[in-house]
Each structure stands twice: as structure tokens, then as C-alpha cells.
Coordinates of C-alpha atoms and ligand atoms in Angstrom, one line a residue:
M1 CA 13.5 5.5 24.3
D2 CA 12.8 4.1 27.8
K3 CA 14.4 0.9 29.1
L4 CA 13.7 -1.3 32.0
L5 CA 16.5 -2.5 34.2
I6 CA 15.7 -5.7 36.2
S7 CA 18.0 -7.4 38.7
G8 CA 16.7 -10.9 39.0
G9 CA 16.4 -13.5 41.7
K10 CA 13.9 -11.9 44.0
P11 CA 10.8 -13.9 44.8
L12 CA 7.6 -11.9 44.5
F13 CA 5.2 -11.5 47.5
G14 CA 2.3 -9.2 48.0
T15 CA -0.8 -8.0 46.2
V16 CA -1.3 -6.7 42.7
E17 CA -4.5 -5.0 41.3
I18 CA -5.3 -5.9 37.7
S19 CA -6.2 -3.0 35.3
G20 CA -9.0 -2.9 32.8
A21 CA -8.5 -4.8 29.5
K22 CA -6.9 -2.8 26.7
N23 CA -8.5 -5.1 24.2
A24 CA -12.0 -4.5 25.6
A25 CA -11.4 -0.7 26.0
L26 CA -10.4 -0.1 22.4
P27 CA -13.6 -1.5 20.7
A28 CA -15.7 0.2 23.4
M29 CA -14.1 3.6 22.6
A30 CA -14.8 3.0 18.9
A31 CA -18.4 2.1 19.7
A32 CA -19.0 5.7 20.9
L33 CA -19.0 6.6 17.2
L34 CA -22.4 4.9 16.9
T35 CA -24.3 7.5 18.8
N36 CA -24.4 11.3 19.1
E37 CA -24.8 11.0 22.9
K38 CA -22.1 10.7 25.5
V39 CA -20.5 7.3 26.2
V40 CA -18.8 7.1 29.6
L41 CA -16.3 4.2 30.1
N42 CA -14.9 3.1 33.5
N43 CA -12.0 0.9 34.4
I44 CA -10.0 2.0 31.4
P45 CA -6.3 1.2 31.6
C46 CA -4.0 4.1 31.4
V47 CA -1.9 2.8 28.6
R48 CA -0.5 4.2 25.3
D49 CA -3.1 2.5 23.0
I50 CA -5.9 4.3 24.9
Q51 CA -4.3 7.7 24.4
T52 CA -3.7 6.8 20.7
T53 CA -7.4 5.9 20.3
G54 CA -8.4 9.2 22.1
K55 CA -6.3 11.1 19.6
L56 CA -7.9 9.3 16.6
L57 CA -11.4 10.0 17.9
S58 CA -10.6 13.6 18.5
K59 CA -9.2 13.8 14.9
L60 CA -12.6 12.5 13.7
G61 CA -14.3 15.4 15.5
C62 CA -15.4 13.6 18.7
E63 CA -15.4 15.3 22.0
T64 CA -12.9 13.1 23.8
D65 CA -12.4 13.6 27.5
L66 CA -9.4 11.6 28.8
E67 CA -8.8 13.9 31.8
G68 CA -10.0 11.3 34.2
L69 CA -7.9 8.5 32.7
A70 CA -4.7 8.6 34.9
K71 CA -6.5 9.1 38.2
N72 CA -9.9 7.5 37.8
H73 CA -9.4 5.2 34.8
C74 CA -12.4 6.7 33.1
C75 CA -13.1 8.5 29.8
A76 CA -16.0 10.1 28.1
I77 CA -16.6 10.3 24.3
T78 CA -19.4 12.2 22.5
A79 CA -19.5 11.7 18.7
Q80 CA -21.9 14.6 18.1
N81 CA -19.9 16.6 15.6
V82 CA -18.0 14.1 13.6
T83 CA -16.3 16.1 10.8
S84 CA -13.8 13.5 9.4
Y85 CA -14.2 9.9 8.5
E86 CA -10.5 9.2 8.0
A87 CA -8.1 7.2 10.2
P88 CA -4.7 8.3 8.8
Y89 CA -1.7 6.1 8.2
E90 CA 0.4 8.0 10.8
L91 CA -2.0 6.8 13.5
V92 CA -3.0 3.4 12.2
K93 CA 0.6 2.3 11.8
T94 CA 1.2 2.9 15.5
M95 CA -1.9 1.0 16.5
R96 CA -3.6 -1.5 14.1
A97 CA -6.7 -1.6 16.3
S98 CA -7.6 1.8 14.7
V99 CA -9.3 -0.4 12.1
L100 CA -12.1 -0.7 14.7
V101 CA -13.5 2.7 13.6
L102 CA -14.4 1.2 10.2
G103 CA -17.5 -0.5 11.3
P104 CA -19.1 2.3 13.4
L105 CA -18.2 5.0 10.8
L106 CA -19.8 3.0 8.0
A107 CA -22.9 2.1 10.1
R108 CA -23.6 5.7 11.3
F109 CA -22.3 7.9 8.5
G110 CA -22.1 5.5 5.5
K111 CA -18.5 6.4 4.8
A112 CA -15.0 5.6 6.2
Q113 CA -11.4 5.9 5.0
V114 CA -9.0 3.9 7.1
S115 CA -5.3 3.2 6.3
L116 CA -4.5 -0.4 5.9
P117 CA -2.7 -1.3 9.1
G118 CA 0.1 -3.2 7.4
G119 CA 1.8 -6.1 9.2
C120 CA 3.5 -6.1 12.6
A121 CA 6.2 -8.1 14.3
I122 CA 3.9 -11.1 14.9
G123 CA 2.5 -11.4 11.4
A124 CA 0.9 -10.0 8.2
R125 CA -2.4 -9.5 10.1
P126 CA -4.6 -8.8 7.1
I127 CA -8.2 -7.4 7.5
D128 CA -9.6 -9.1 4.4
L129 CA -12.3 -10.8 6.6
H130 CA -13.4 -7.4 8.0
I131 CA -13.7 -6.1 4.4
K132 CA -15.6 -9.2 3.1
G133 CA -18.1 -8.7 5.9
F134 CA -18.7 -5.1 5.2
E135 CA -19.3 -5.9 1.5
K136 CA -21.9 -8.5 2.5
L137 CA -23.7 -5.7 4.4
G138 CA -23.8 -3.7 1.1
A139 CA -20.7 -1.5 1.5
A140 CA -18.7 -0.6 -1.6
I141 CA -15.0 -1.0 -0.7
K142 CA -12.0 0.3 -2.6
I143 CA -8.5 -0.3 -1.6
E144 CA -6.1 2.2 -3.0
H145 CA -3.0 4.2 -2.0
G146 CA -2.8 2.0 1.1
Y147 CA -6.3 3.0 2.3
V148 CA -9.6 1.2 2.6
S149 CA -12.3 3.5 1.3
A150 CA -15.8 2.3 2.3
R151 CA -19.1 3.7 1.2
A152 CA -22.7 2.6 1.9
R153 CA -26.0 4.5 1.7
R154 CA -27.4 2.3 4.4
L155 CA -26.0 -1.1 5.5
R156 CA -28.4 -4.0 5.0
G157 CA -28.4 -7.0 7.4
S158 CA -27.0 -10.2 5.9
K159 CA -25.6 -13.6 6.8
I160 CA -21.8 -13.5 7.2
V161 CA -19.6 -16.5 7.7
F162 CA -16.0 -15.7 8.8
D163 CA -13.5 -18.0 7.0
R164 CA -11.5 -18.0 10.2
I165 CA -12.1 -16.7 13.7
T166 CA -11.1 -13.0 14.0
V167 CA -11.5 -11.1 17.3
T168 CA -11.5 -7.5 15.9
G169 CA -13.3 -8.8 12.7
T170 CA -16.2 -10.0 14.9
E171 CA -16.2 -6.7 16.8
N172 CA -16.1 -4.6 13.7
L173 CA -19.0 -6.4 12.1
M174 CA -21.0 -6.3 15.3
M175 CA -20.6 -2.6 15.3
A176 CA -21.6 -2.3 11.6
A177 CA -24.6 -4.5 12.0
V178 CA -26.3 -2.9 15.0
L179 CA -27.4 0.1 12.8
A180 CA -27.9 -1.9 9.6
E181 CA -31.4 -2.5 8.2
G182 CA -32.8 -5.8 9.2
E183 CA -31.2 -8.9 10.7
T184 CA -27.6 -9.9 10.5
I185 CA -26.3 -13.3 11.5
L186 CA -22.5 -13.7 12.1
Y187 CA -21.2 -17.3 11.9
N188 CA -17.8 -18.6 13.2
T189 CA -17.5 -15.6 15.4
A190 CA -14.8 -15.1 18.2
C191 CA -15.9 -15.9 21.7
E192 CA -13.4 -13.8 23.6
P193 CA -14.6 -12.0 26.8
E194 CA -13.7 -8.7 25.1
V195 CA -16.3 -9.5 22.4
V196 CA -19.0 -10.2 25.0
D197 CA -18.0 -7.0 26.9
L198 CA -18.5 -5.0 23.6
A199 CA -21.9 -6.6 23.1
N200 CA -22.9 -5.7 26.7
L201 CA -22.0 -2.0 26.0
L202 CA -23.8 -2.1 22.7
R203 CA -26.9 -3.5 24.4
S204 CA -26.8 -0.8 27.0
M205 CA -26.8 1.7 24.1
G206 CA -30.0 0.0 22.8
A207 CA -28.6 -2.5 20.3
K208 CA -30.3 -5.8 19.8
I209 CA -27.6 -8.5 20.0
E210 CA -27.8 -12.2 21.0
G211 CA -25.4 -15.1 21.0
D212 CA -22.2 -13.1 21.8
G213 CA -19.7 -15.4 23.5
S214 CA -20.7 -18.2 21.1
N215 CA -19.8 -18.9 17.5
R216 CA -23.0 -17.4 16.2
I217 CA -24.2 -13.9 16.8
H218 CA -27.7 -12.6 15.9
I219 CA -28.2 -8.8 15.5
Q220 CA -31.4 -7.0 14.8
G221 CA -30.6 -3.5 13.3
V222 CA -32.1 -0.4 15.1
P223 CA -32.4 3.1 13.7
R224 CA -30.2 4.7 16.3
L225 CA -28.3 4.1 19.6
R226 CA -28.2 6.2 22.7
G227 CA -25.3 7.1 25.1
A228 CA -24.4 4.8 28.0
A229 CA -22.0 4.2 30.9
H230 CA -20.0 1.0 31.0
T231 CA -17.3 -0.6 33.1
I232 CA -14.6 -2.5 31.1
I233 CA -13.7 -6.0 32.2
P234 CA -10.3 -6.7 33.8
D235 CA -7.4 -7.6 31.6
R236 CA -7.1 -11.4 31.5
I237 CA -3.7 -11.2 29.8
E238 CA -2.2 -9.0 32.5
T239 CA -3.7 -11.4 35.0
G240 CA -2.0 -14.3 33.3
S241 CA 1.3 -12.4 33.0
F242 CA 1.3 -11.9 36.8
L243 CA 0.4 -15.5 37.4
V244 CA 3.5 -16.5 35.5
A245 CA 5.6 -13.8 37.1
G246 CA 4.7 -15.1 40.6
A247 CA 5.3 -18.7 39.6
I248 CA 8.7 -18.1 38.0
S249 CA 9.9 -15.9 40.8
G250 CA 9.5 -18.6 43.5
G251 CA 7.1 -16.4 45.6
E252 CA 3.4 -16.2 46.2
I253 CA 1.2 -13.2 45.1
E254 CA -2.4 -12.2 45.5
I255 CA -4.0 -11.0 42.3
K256 CA -7.1 -8.8 42.8
S257 CA -9.7 -7.1 40.6
C258 CA -9.3 -9.9 38.0
R259 CA -11.9 -12.2 36.4
S260 CA -10.6 -15.7 37.1
D261 CA -13.3 -17.2 34.8
H262 CA -11.8 -15.4 31.8
L263 CA -8.5 -17.4 31.8
T264 CA -9.5 -21.0 32.7
A265 CA -7.3 -22.6 30.0
V266 CA -4.3 -20.6 31.3
I267 CA -4.9 -21.5 34.9
E268 CA -5.4 -25.1 34.1
K269 CA -2.2 -25.3 32.1
L270 CA -0.2 -23.6 34.9
E271 CA -1.7 -26.0 37.4
E272 CA -0.5 -28.9 35.2
T273 CA 3.1 -27.5 35.5
G274 CA 2.8 -27.7 39.3
V275 CA 2.0 -24.0 39.9
G276 CA -0.5 -23.5 42.7
V277 CA -3.4 -21.3 41.7
K278 CA -6.2 -20.7 44.3
K279 CA -9.4 -19.0 43.3
R280 CA -10.3 -17.0 46.4
S281 CA -13.2 -15.5 44.5
L282 CA -14.2 -14.6 40.9
E283 CA -12.0 -11.4 41.3
H284 CA -9.2 -12.8 43.5
L285 CA -6.5 -15.4 42.7
T286 CA -3.5 -16.5 44.8
V287 CA -0.5 -17.9 42.8
T288 CA 2.1 -20.0 44.6
A289 CA 5.4 -21.0 43.0
P290 CA 6.1 -24.7 43.0
R291 CA 9.4 -26.2 44.1
E292 CA 9.7 -27.8 40.7
I293 CA 8.1 -26.6 37.4
Q294 CA 7.0 -29.5 35.2
P295 CA 7.4 -29.2 31.4
V296 CA 3.9 -29.2 29.8
D297 CA 3.1 -28.8 26.1
V298 CA 0.7 -26.1 25.0
D299 CA -1.2 -25.2 21.8
T300 CA -2.5 -21.6 21.4
L301 CA -6.1 -21.5 20.3
E302 CA -9.0 -19.1 20.0
Y303 CA -10.9 -18.5 23.2
P304 CA -11.7 -20.5 25.4
G305 CA -8.4 -22.2 24.4
F306 CA -5.0 -21.1 25.6
A307 CA -4.6 -17.5 24.6
T308 CA -1.9 -16.7 22.0
D309 CA -1.3 -13.5 24.0
M310 CA 0.0 -15.7 26.8
Q311 CA 2.3 -17.8 24.7
A312 CA 5.5 -15.7 25.2
Q313 CA 5.0 -15.5 28.9
Y314 CA 4.4 -19.2 29.1
M315 CA 7.6 -19.9 27.1
A316 CA 9.6 -17.9 29.8
L317 CA 8.2 -20.2 32.4
M318 CA 9.0 -23.4 30.4
T319 CA 12.7 -22.4 30.3
Q320 CA 12.6 -23.2 34.1
G321 CA 10.7 -26.5 33.6
N322 CA 12.5 -29.8 34.3
G323 CA 12.5 -31.2 30.8
T324 CA 11.3 -30.5 27.3
S325 CA 8.0 -28.9 26.3
M326 CA 6.5 -28.1 22.9
I327 CA 4.8 -24.7 22.4
T328 CA 2.7 -24.6 19.2
E329 CA 1.5 -21.2 18.0
N330 CA -1.6 -21.7 15.9
I331 CA -2.9 -18.1 15.6
F332 CA 0.0 -16.0 14.3
E333 CA 2.6 -16.9 11.8
N334 CA 5.6 -15.1 13.4
R335 CA 5.1 -15.0 17.1
F336 CA 8.4 -16.4 18.4
M337 CA 10.5 -13.2 18.2
H338 CA 11.0 -13.4 22.0
A339 CA 12.6 -16.8 21.8
S340 CA 15.9 -15.6 20.3
E341 CA 16.2 -12.9 23.1
M342 CA 15.6 -15.6 25.8
V343 CA 18.3 -17.8 24.1
R344 CA 20.7 -14.9 24.6
M345 CA 19.8 -15.1 28.3
G346 CA 20.7 -18.8 28.4
A347 CA 17.5 -20.5 27.4
N348 CA 17.5 -23.6 25.2
I349 CA 14.8 -23.1 22.6
K350 CA 14.6 -24.5 19.1
I351 CA 12.1 -23.1 16.6
E352 CA 10.6 -25.4 13.9
G353 CA 7.9 -23.7 11.9
N354 CA 5.1 -22.8 14.3
R355 CA 6.6 -25.0 17.0
A356 CA 9.1 -24.0 19.8
I357 CA 10.8 -26.8 21.6
V358 CA 11.9 -25.6 25.0
T359 CA 14.4 -27.6 27.1
G360 CA 14.7 -26.7 30.7
K361 CA 15.7 -26.2 33.4
T362 CA 18.3 -23.7 32.2
K363 CA 19.9 -21.0 34.3
L364 CA 19.1 -17.6 32.8
T365 CA 21.6 -14.8 33.1
G366 CA 20.8 -11.1 32.7
A367 CA 21.5 -9.5 29.3
K368 CA 20.6 -6.6 27.1
V369 CA 17.5 -7.6 25.2
I370 CA 15.1 -5.9 22.8
A371 CA 11.3 -6.1 23.0
S372 CA 9.6 -6.7 19.6
D373 CA 5.9 -6.6 20.5
L374 CA 3.7 -6.1 23.5
R375 CA 3.6 -9.7 24.8
A376 CA 7.2 -10.5 23.9
S377 CA 8.3 -7.6 26.1
A378 CA 6.2 -9.0 29.0
S379 CA 7.9 -12.3 28.5
L380 CA 11.4 -10.7 28.7
V381 CA 10.4 -8.9 31.9
I382 CA 9.3 -12.3 33.3
A383 CA 12.6 -13.9 32.2
G384 CA 14.5 -11.0 33.8
L385 CA 12.8 -11.7 37.1
V386 CA 14.4 -15.1 37.4
A387 CA 17.7 -14.4 35.5
E388 CA 20.9 -14.0 37.6
G389 CA 22.2 -10.4 37.3
E390 CA 20.8 -7.5 35.4
T391 CA 18.6 -7.6 32.3
L392 CA 18.2 -4.3 30.3
I393 CA 15.1 -4.3 28.1
D394 CA 15.1 -1.8 25.3
R395 CA 12.0 -0.4 23.4
V396 CA 9.7 -0.8 26.4
Y397 CA 7.2 1.5 24.5
H398 CA 5.8 -1.9 23.3
L399 CA 5.2 -2.7 27.0
D400 CA 3.6 0.6 27.7
R401 CA 1.0 0.0 25.0
G402 CA -0.7 -2.6 27.0
Y403 CA 0.6 -2.7 30.6
E404 CA -0.2 0.1 33.0
R405 CA 2.8 1.0 35.3
I406 CA 4.2 -2.6 35.2
E407 CA 7.4 -1.6 36.9
T408 CA 5.5 0.1 39.8
K409 CA 3.3 -3.0 40.2
L410 CA 6.3 -5.4 40.1
K411 CA 8.3 -3.2 42.5
A412 CA 5.4 -3.3 45.0
L413 CA 5.8 -7.1 44.9
G414 CA 9.5 -6.9 45.7
A415 CA 11.0 -7.0 42.3
D416 CA 14.2 -5.0 41.7
V417 CA 13.1 -3.1 38.6
R418 CA 13.5 0.4 37.5
R419 CA 12.7 2.5 34.4
I420 CA 15.6 4.3 32.7
S421 CA 14.5 7.1 30.5
Ligands
LIG517 C1 -6.9 -9.4 18.6 O1 -6.1 -9.1 17.4 C2 -6.1 -8.8 19.7 N1 -6.0 -7.4 19.6 C3 -4.7 -9.5 19.7 O2 -4.0 -8.9 20.9 C4 -4.8 -11.0 19.9 O3 -3.5 -11.5 19.8 C5 -5.7 -11.5 18.7 O4 -7.0 -10.8 18.7 C6 -5.9 -13.0 18.9 O5 -6.5 -13.3 20.1 C7 -7.1 -6.6 19.9 O6 -8.1 -7.1 20.4 C8 -6.9 -5.2 19.8 P1 -7.5 -11.8 14.9 P2 -6.8 -9.3 16.0 O7 -8.2 -11.0 13.8 O8 -8.3 -9.2 16.1 C9 -6.0 -13.8 10.8 C10 -2.3 -7.9 22.0 O9 -1.1 -8.4 22.3 N2 -6.9 -12.8 10.1 O10 -8.3 -12.6 15.9 O11 -6.1 -8.5 15.0 C11 -4.9 -13.1 11.5 O12 -3.8 -12.8 10.6 C12 -2.8 -8.2 20.6 O13 -3.0 -7.3 22.8 C13 -7.1 -12.9 8.8 O14 -6.4 -13.7 8.1 O15 -6.5 -10.9 15.7 C14 -4.5 -14.1 12.6 O16 -3.6 -15.0 12.0 C15 -1.8 -8.8 19.7 N3 -7.9 -12.0 8.2 C16 -5.8 -14.7 13.0 O17 -6.7 -14.4 11.9 C17 -8.6 -11.0 8.9 O18 -9.4 -10.3 8.3 C18 -6.4 -14.1 14.2 O19 -6.4 -12.7 14.1 C19 -8.4 -11.0 10.3 C20 -7.6 -11.9 10.9

């Protein structure tokens, strides 16, 4: 199992290029199941979850070309000869986003068998709202032996109100509805940029979708969809992670190939703490570390609120704030696993339910720490950048799921970090 060894205390300077958004690439790859023609995706990040999704699509019988992934960040998928409709437990347990094949398989083939993803480090993460939505579209769903078995002659459009906002739930139901008969209206939908990116791809495939990016999405079903070429949006969470890394390190970095309008809440919150963030253009940000970091409370919320995927990284920054801040996690029930690891590095963090009270400024010292999930591991890397001495982060496979070559990018900015296999 790979580890990352970081020797802290080096301010970061230089330029980093942001990769494509994993959470936009995953639904886009699943959307290729909706047509028998080729779908070409560009700006795909070369991360483990993409490879896992490629494996799953090949298992279903798709022609999946990931040859261009490492060098050109592109892939091509043709779902012409789908022979299986099952996403097995072995795959789904490593990547819960595999549930995103449910909607397209149901819509195009009328059947799907997907292992229930089970919980993960950050929470139970049920998919009851996905299932309720499919039933509203006329699918017969059985849950047995840990699998969701779905059947439908042809999905019929309907009105669906999500009991709570769900990102992949919105994406799954959009992909189911585009081939359903008649009109579907989705209410209380997620507004994340990744949802809009998926809608843009689906429209380029011939789907009739309006309202994406708002809390109500109108879809007019069409008989079939065609192939398309689509460029994935930049990763707003990787962007936010590098903003925090630059701020905590005491340096100044240029962040390029990003979409600054996709993380307004994060930028505004960082500016409140005293961090300098300059928007050179839509795709180019400059982050400058302040002499003093002010403690500022934050609540995680659905988009356009402060992203839950930035909570752990922000907590690392608040350990260097001059005073006490309160971090409230409103999206997931168990997303403070990183706090105990930071406490071992010298942070002063108290957890009370879904609240973390962080008292800074505390000197962090390097330690052996364990990553528990994707964003927790990013927060430990960030803490390691400012900690005195060496931090050894174990289980960095979590990191590799969603960050492309993070140690290479950090090293290019002057960080003392290396991967130990
Ligand atoms: C997506 O997960 C992202 N993953 C997550 O990113 C992100 O943290 C999350 O959205 C919130 O922004 C992908 O896009 C692949 P939800 P998702 O459904 O869709 C509850 C990362 O680090 N819920 O919006 O699974 C759920 O338990 C990952 O890249 C139900 O109760 O999240 C949670 O409390 C981590 N029933 C809340 O809703 C359901 O049927 C939001 O979950 C679905 C969700």
C-alpha cells in the first residue's frame, strides 16, 4: 500500500494545472450506455475511479478505450454490444458511484442489477431516493441478496420530488428520464456544476433537458440518443484543495485550467479568513497566504453553498487560525474522521455531533496518520505541508481515487513530498 511522506514548512510557489472533475466524468461515462454510438470524453482525470468505471463498462460489454487517458486525458465508450446488465458487488464496493449505471441501463434496456453500495467512511449513503424515483418512472424494483434488481418495459415520464437533495440521485434520474416516454419533472434537484455538465452532454446526445442547475429539471423523453464528444469541467474540489494548500503553506500559487465560478462559496469563505484570492480570469486564480489566518465558522451545504467535499481541507486551515471556529457538517453524518488524525499532529479539535470546534493557532508536528476517505486524505496532506517535521500518510489509495498525481503537482510547487510504494 503506497504512502506519502511530507516534510512540512515549505511555502508553495509556482503554477498548478487543475485536472478534469472526477464527479463529472463518472456520470458522463455512465451516460454512454444510453446510446449505441461512440461517446468521446475529454479532460478526463487519470484517477483510479475512472479506471474502475472503465472496468465496469467493459464488464457490461461496452467497447471502452482508456488508452488515451494517461497522456491525453480522453476516453471513448461505445455501448453497442451490451451483454450484461449487472454491476457486481466486487466493483461497486470499491466505488459507490457505480450506482450511476442503474438509470441508463433501465432507460435503454429495461433491466439492471446493481449491488447496493453499502456505507462508507463518511456515512450510510443510502440510495433510497434513486430507487423511489425509478419506481415513479414505472420500474419494478426488488432488493434481495444485497442487490437492486430493476425491470421496466419502457419507463414512463412522471413528476418526482426528491425528499432531500442528492447529486447522483439527480444524475441517475436525469439519465433514466431522457429515454422515458413523455415528460418528467424532477423537483428539489441538485444544482452542482457536475449535474449541469451531465445535462450538457445529454443535450449534445439529443436529449431534451431544461432547468439543470436549478432545483427543477424538465425532461422530454426521446426515442433514442446519438453519440457525442464532450469536454469535462475542471475539478472544483481539487481547485479548492490547492487554494487551501497555498494559503496554509505561507506562499503564493497560480491555479490554472480551473473554473473560478464553480467555487464562489469556498473563495468567499477563504477571503473572510484573510486569504488573498485574485481571479485573473474564469480559468485562472492566484492565491496568496495571509500573514494571519482569521478563524471563520462554516456550514457545509448543497451547491451553491460551501461544499462538504471541502470541509476537511478547510478544517486543516482553521487549525492555523488565530482563535476558535465552528465547522458544521450538514450533508454527511460521519465526515470528521480526519479530525482525530489532525489532533495527533497537535491540532485542538472537539467534535460535538455534526459540529467540530477548532481552536487555533496550534503548531502541527509531523506524525504517522491514516487516510480514511478521499477528502480526509487531502486534508492530511494539507496539514502535513505546514507541520514541522515528517508526516507519513498511509492508505493513499483513497487519495488516488480523486486526485491526479497530487505529489507531482505539489513537488512542482516546492513541497517536499514523495510517494513510498
Ligand atoms: C456526491 O455523492 C459526490 N460523489 C460526493 O463526493 C459528494 O460529497 C456528495 O455528492 C455531496 O456533494 C459523486 O458525485 C460521485 P448525495 P452522492 O446523494 O451523490 C443522502 C467525493 O469526495 N441520501 O448528494 O452520493 C446521503 O446519505 C464524494 O468526491 C439519501 O439519504 O451524495 C447524504 O447524506 C464523496 N438517500 C445526502 O443525501 C439517497 O438516495 C447527500 O448525498 C441519496 C442520498
